[in-house]
């Protein structure tokens, strides 16, 4: 038996957590919009897309008890009338 709890931090983010019958966290999912990006992400994007501007971002992280944590950023870039969507991890590596 598991229990799931949804926590809305604000309109910008949510956390979903599942617990086992003993109250131990077995998995979580977090999603936040328009966060302050880590320097590693900003630098990687600027180096690869110097003429582009990040106009939207979503931070997504998952935790699984047996696998650990994954973190990624979904970014919307714009350059004039051109739009590009990319994904990077917390180290600035493109996915």
CSV table of N, CA and C in Angstrom, one decimal:
chain,number,residue,atom,x,y,z
A,1,UNK,N,0.8,-1.2,0.0
A,1,UNK,CA,0.0,0.0,0.0
A,1,UNK,C,0.9,1.2,0.0
A,2,UNK,N,0.5,2.2,-0.9
A,2,UNK,CA,1.3,3.5,-0.9
A,2,UNK,C,0.3,4.6,-0.7
A,3,UNK,N,0.8,5.7,-0.2
A,3,UNK,CA,0.0,7.0,-0.1
A,3,UNK,C,0.7,8.0,-0.9
A,4,UNK,N,-0.1,8.8,-1.6
A,4,UNK,CA,0.4,9.9,-2.5
A,4,UNK,C,-0.1,11.2,-2.0
A,5,UNK,N,0.8,12.2,-1.9
A,5,UNK,CA,0.4,13.5,-1.5
A,5,UNK,C,0.9,14.5,-2.6
A,6,UNK,N,0.0,15.4,-3.0
A,6,UNK,CA,0.3,16.5,-3.9
A,6,UNK,C,0.4,17.8,-3.1
A,7,UNK,N,1.5,18.5,-3.3
A,7,UNK,CA,1.7,19.8,-2.6
A,7,UNK,C,1.9,20.8,-3.6
A,8,UNK,N,1.0,21.8,-3.7
A,8,UNK,CA,1.2,23.0,-4.6
A,8,UNK,C,1.9,24.1,-3.8
A,9,UNK,N,3.1,24.3,-4.2
A,9,UNK,CA,3.9,25.3,-3.6
A,9,UNK,C,3.4,26.7,-3.9
A,10,UNK,N,3.1,26.9,-5.2
A,10,UNK,CA,2.5,28.1,-5.7
A,10,UNK,C,2.0,27.8,-7.1
A,11,UNK,N,1.6,28.8,-7.8
A,11,UNK,CA,1.2,28.6,-9.2
A,11,UNK,C,2.4,28.2,-10.1
A,12,UNK,N,3.6,28.4,-9.6
A,12,UNK,CA,4.8,28.1,-10.3
A,12,UNK,C,5.3,26.7,-10.1
A,13,UNK,N,4.8,26.0,-9.1
A,13,UNK,CA,5.4,24.7,-8.8
A,13,UNK,C,4.5,23.7,-8.0
A,14,UNK,N,4.9,22.4,-8.2
A,14,UNK,CA,4.2,21.4,-7.4
A,14,UNK,C,5.1,20.3,-7.1
A,15,UNK,N,4.8,19.6,-6.0
A,15,UNK,CA,5.6,18.4,-5.6
A,15,UNK,C,4.6,17.3,-5.3
A,16,UNK,N,4.9,16.1,-5.9
A,16,UNK,CA,4.1,14.9,-5.7
A,16,UNK,C,5.0,13.9,-5.0
A,17,UNK,N,4.6,13.4,-3.9
A,17,UNK,CA,5.4,12.4,-3.1
A,17,UNK,C,4.5,11.2,-2.8
A,18,UNK,N,5.2,10.0,-2.9
A,18,UNK,CA,4.5,8.8,-2.6
A,18,UNK,C,5.3,8.1,-1.4
A,19,UNK,N,4.5,7.6,-0.5
A,19,UNK,CA,5.1,7.0,0.7
A,19,UNK,C,4.6,5.6,0.8
A,20,UNK,N,5.5,4.7,1.4
A,20,UNK,CA,5.0,3.3,1.7
A,20,UNK,C,4.2,3.3,3.0
A,21,UNK,N,3.8,2.1,3.4
A,21,UNK,CA,2.9,2.0,4.5
A,21,UNK,C,3.6,2.4,5.8
A,22,UNK,N,4.9,2.4,5.8
A,22,UNK,CA,5.7,2.8,7.0
A,22,UNK,C,6.0,4.3,7.0
A,23,UNK,N,5.6,5.0,6.0
A,23,UNK,CA,5.8,6.5,6.0
A,23,UNK,C,7.2,6.9,5.3
A,24,UNK,N,7.8,5.9,4.7
A,24,UNK,CA,9.1,6.2,4.0
A,24,UNK,C,8.8,6.7,2.6
A,25,UNK,N,9.5,7.7,2.1
A,25,UNK,CA,9.3,8.2,0.8
A,25,UNK,C,9.9,7.2,-0.2
A,26,UNK,N,9.1,6.8,-1.2
A,26,UNK,CA,9.5,5.9,-2.2
A,26,UNK,C,9.8,6.6,-3.6
A,27,UNK,N,9.1,7.7,-3.8
A,27,UNK,CA,9.3,8.5,-5.0
A,27,UNK,C,8.7,9.9,-4.9
A,28,UNK,N,9.3,10.8,-5.6
A,28,UNK,CA,8.8,12.1,-5.7
A,28,UNK,C,8.9,12.6,-7.1
A,29,UNK,N,8.1,13.6,-7.4
A,29,UNK,CA,8.2,14.3,-8.7
A,29,UNK,C,8.0,15.8,-8.4
A,30,UNK,N,8.9,16.6,-8.9
A,30,UNK,CA,8.7,18.1,-8.7
A,30,UNK,C,8.8,18.8,-10.0
A,31,UNK,N,8.0,19.9,-10.1
A,31,UNK,CA,7.9,20.6,-11.4
A,31,UNK,C,7.7,22.1,-11.0
A,32,UNK,N,8.7,22.9,-11.4
A,32,UNK,CA,8.6,24.4,-11.2
A,32,UNK,C,8.9,25.1,-12.4
A,33,UNK,N,8.1,26.2,-12.6
A,33,UNK,CA,8.3,27.1,-13.8
A,33,UNK,C,9.0,28.3,-13.4
A,34,UNK,N,9.8,28.8,-14.4
A,34,UNK,CA,10.5,30.1,-14.3
A,34,UNK,C,11.3,30.2,-13.1
A,35,UNK,N,12.3,29.3,-12.9
A,35,UNK,CA,13.2,29.2,-11.7
A,35,UNK,C,14.5,30.0,-12.0
A,36,UNK,N,15.2,30.3,-11.0
A,36,UNK,CA,16.6,30.8,-11.2
A,36,UNK,C,17.5,29.7,-11.7
A,37,UNK,N,17.9,29.7,-12.9
A,37,UNK,CA,18.7,28.6,-13.5
A,37,UNK,C,20.1,28.6,-12.9
A,38,UNK,N,20.7,27.4,-12.7
A,38,UNK,CA,22.1,27.3,-12.2
A,38,UNK,C,23.0,27.9,-13.3
A,39,UNK,N,24.1,28.4,-12.8
A,39,UNK,CA,25.1,29.0,-13.7
A,39,UNK,C,25.6,28.0,-14.8
A,40,UNK,N,25.7,26.7,-14.4
A,40,UNK,CA,26.1,25.7,-15.4
A,40,UNK,C,25.1,25.6,-16.6
A,41,UNK,N,23.9,25.7,-16.3
A,41,UNK,CA,22.8,25.7,-17.4
A,41,UNK,C,22.9,27.0,-18.2
A,42,UNK,N,23.0,28.1,-17.5
A,42,UNK,CA,23.0,29.4,-18.3
A,42,UNK,C,24.2,29.5,-19.2
A,43,UNK,N,25.4,29.1,-18.6
A,43,UNK,CA,26.6,29.1,-19.4
A,43,UNK,C,26.6,28.2,-20.6
A,44,UNK,N,26.1,27.0,-20.4
A,44,UNK,CA,26.0,26.0,-21.5
A,44,UNK,C,25.1,26.5,-22.6
A,45,UNK,N,24.0,27.1,-22.3
A,45,UNK,CA,23.1,27.6,-23.3
A,45,UNK,C,23.7,28.8,-24.0
A,46,UNK,N,24.3,29.7,-23.2
A,46,UNK,CA,24.9,30.9,-23.8
A,46,UNK,C,26.0,30.5,-24.8
A,47,UNK,N,26.8,29.5,-24.4
A,47,UNK,CA,27.9,29.1,-25.2
A,47,UNK,C,27.4,28.5,-26.5
A,48,UNK,N,26.4,27.7,-26.5
A,48,UNK,CA,25.9,27.0,-27.6
A,48,UNK,C,25.0,27.8,-28.5
A,49,UNK,N,24.2,28.7,-27.9
A,49,UNK,CA,23.2,29.5,-28.6
A,49,UNK,C,23.4,31.0,-28.2
A,50,UNK,N,24.5,31.6,-28.6
A,50,UNK,CA,24.9,33.0,-28.1
A,50,UNK,C,23.9,34.1,-28.5
A,51,UNK,N,23.1,33.9,-29.6
A,51,UNK,CA,22.2,34.9,-30.0
A,51,UNK,C,20.8,34.7,-29.6
A,52,UNK,N,20.6,33.7,-28.7
A,52,UNK,CA,19.3,33.3,-28.3
A,52,UNK,C,19.0,33.8,-26.9
A,53,UNK,N,17.7,33.9,-26.5
A,53,UNK,CA,17.3,34.3,-25.2
A,53,UNK,C,16.4,33.2,-24.6
A,54,UNK,N,16.6,32.9,-23.3
A,54,UNK,CA,15.8,31.9,-22.6
A,54,UNK,C,14.5,32.7,-22.2
A,55,UNK,N,13.4,32.3,-22.8
A,55,UNK,CA,12.1,33.0,-22.5
A,55,UNK,C,11.2,32.3,-21.5
A,56,UNK,N,11.4,30.9,-21.4
A,56,UNK,CA,10.6,30.1,-20.4
A,56,UNK,C,11.5,29.0,-20.0
A,57,UNK,N,11.3,28.5,-18.8
A,57,UNK,CA,12.0,27.3,-18.3
A,57,UNK,C,11.1,26.6,-17.3
A,58,UNK,N,11.3,25.3,-17.3
A,58,UNK,CA,10.6,24.4,-16.4
A,58,UNK,C,11.7,23.5,-15.8
A,59,UNK,N,11.7,23.4,-14.5
A,59,UNK,CA,12.6,22.5,-13.7
A,59,UNK,C,11.9,21.3,-13.3
A,60,UNK,N,12.4,20.1,-13.7
A,60,UNK,CA,11.7,18.8,-13.4
A,60,UNK,C,12.7,17.9,-12.7
A,61,UNK,N,12.3,17.4,-11.5
A,61,UNK,CA,13.2,16.4,-10.8
A,61,UNK,C,12.4,15.3,-10.4
A,62,UNK,N,13.0,14.1,-10.4
A,62,UNK,CA,12.3,12.9,-10.0
A,62,UNK,C,13.3,12.2,-9.0
A,63,UNK,N,12.7,11.6,-8.0
A,63,UNK,CA,13.5,10.8,-7.0
A,63,UNK,C,12.8,9.4,-6.9
A,64,UNK,N,13.6,8.4,-7.0
A,64,UNK,CA,13.1,7.0,-6.8
A,64,UNK,C,14.0,6.4,-5.7
A,65,UNK,N,13.4,5.8,-4.7
A,65,UNK,CA,14.2,5.2,-3.6
A,65,UNK,C,15.3,4.3,-4.1
A,66,UNK,N,15.1,3.6,-5.1
A,66,UNK,CA,16.2,2.6,-5.6
A,66,UNK,C,17.1,3.2,-6.7
A,67,UNK,N,16.8,4.4,-7.2
A,67,UNK,CA,17.5,4.9,-8.3
A,67,UNK,C,18.2,6.3,-8.0
A,68,UNK,N,17.8,7.0,-7.0
A,68,UNK,CA,18.3,8.3,-6.8
A,68,UNK,C,17.5,9.4,-7.5
A,69,UNK,N,18.2,10.5,-7.7
A,69,UNK,CA,17.6,11.7,-8.2
A,69,UNK,C,18.0,12.0,-9.7
A,70,UNK,N,17.1,12.5,-10.5
A,70,UNK,CA,17.4,13.0,-11.8
A,70,UNK,C,16.8,14.4,-11.8
A,71,UNK,N,17.6,15.3,-12.5
A,71,UNK,CA,17.2,16.7,-12.6
A,71,UNK,C,17.4,17.2,-14.0
A,72,UNK,N,16.4,17.9,-14.5
A,72,UNK,CA,16.5,18.4,-15.9
A,72,UNK,C,15.7,19.7,-16.0
A,73,UNK,N,16.1,20.5,-17.0
A,73,UNK,CA,15.5,21.7,-17.3
A,73,UNK,C,15.0,21.7,-18.8
A,74,UNK,N,13.7,22.1,-18.9
A,74,UNK,CA,13.2,22.2,-20.3
A,74,UNK,C,13.1,23.8,-20.5
A,75,UNK,N,13.8,24.2,-21.6
A,75,UNK,CA,13.9,25.6,-21.9
A,75,UNK,C,13.3,26.0,-23.2
A,76,UNK,N,12.8,27.1,-23.3
A,76,UNK,CA,12.3,27.7,-24.5
A,76,UNK,C,13.2,28.9,-24.9
A,77,UNK,N,13.8,28.8,-26.0
A,77,UNK,CA,14.7,29.9,-26.5
A,77,UNK,C,14.1,30.6,-27.6
A,78,UNK,N,14.3,31.9,-27.7
A,78,UNK,CA,13.8,32.7,-28.8
A,78,UNK,C,15.0,33.6,-29.4
A,79,UNK,N,14.9,33.7,-30.7
A,79,UNK,CA,15.8,34.6,-31.5
A,79,UNK,C,15.0,35.2,-32.6
A,80,UNK,N,14.6,36.4,-32.3
A,80,UNK,CA,13.7,37.1,-33.2
A,80,UNK,C,12.4,36.3,-33.3
A,81,UNK,N,12.0,35.9,-34.5
A,81,UNK,CA,10.8,35.1,-34.7
A,81,UNK,C,11.0,33.6,-34.6
A,82,UNK,N,12.2,33.2,-34.4
A,82,UNK,CA,12.6,31.7,-34.3
A,82,UNK,C,12.4,31.3,-32.8
A,83,UNK,N,11.9,30.0,-32.7
A,83,UNK,CA,11.7,29.4,-31.3
A,83,UNK,C,12.4,28.1,-31.3
A,84,UNK,N,13.1,27.8,-30.2
A,84,UNK,CA,13.8,26.5,-30.1
A,84,UNK,C,13.5,26.0,-28.7
A,85,UNK,N,13.2,24.7,-28.6
A,85,UNK,CA,13.0,24.1,-27.3
A,85,UNK,C,14.1,23.0,-27.0
A,86,UNK,N,14.7,23.1,-25.9
A,86,UNK,CA,15.8,22.2,-25.6
A,86,UNK,C,15.7,21.7,-24.1
A,87,UNK,N,16.4,20.6,-23.8
A,87,UNK,CA,16.5,20.0,-22.5
A,87,UNK,C,17.9,19.9,-22.1
A,88,UNK,N,18.2,20.3,-20.8
A,88,UNK,CA,19.6,20.1,-20.3
A,88,UNK,C,19.5,19.6,-18.9
A,89,UNK,N,20.5,18.9,-18.4
A,89,UNK,CA,20.6,18.5,-17.0
A,89,UNK,C,21.2,19.6,-16.1
A,90,UNK,N,21.3,19.3,-14.9
A,90,UNK,CA,21.8,20.3,-13.9
A,90,UNK,C,23.2,20.7,-14.1
A,91,UNK,N,24.0,19.9,-14.9
A,91,UNK,CA,25.4,20.2,-15.2
A,91,UNK,C,25.5,21.0,-16.5
A,92,UNK,N,24.4,21.2,-17.2
A,92,UNK,CA,24.4,22.0,-18.4
A,92,UNK,C,24.7,21.1,-19.6
A,93,UNK,N,24.6,19.7,-19.4
A,93,UNK,CA,24.7,18.8,-20.6
A,93,UNK,C,23.4,18.7,-21.3
A,94,UNK,N,23.5,18.8,-22.6
A,94,UNK,CA,22.3,18.8,-23.4
A,94,UNK,C,21.7,17.3,-23.5
A,95,UNK,N,20.4,17.2,-23.4
A,95,UNK,CA,19.8,15.9,-23.4
A,95,UNK,C,19.1,15.6,-24.8
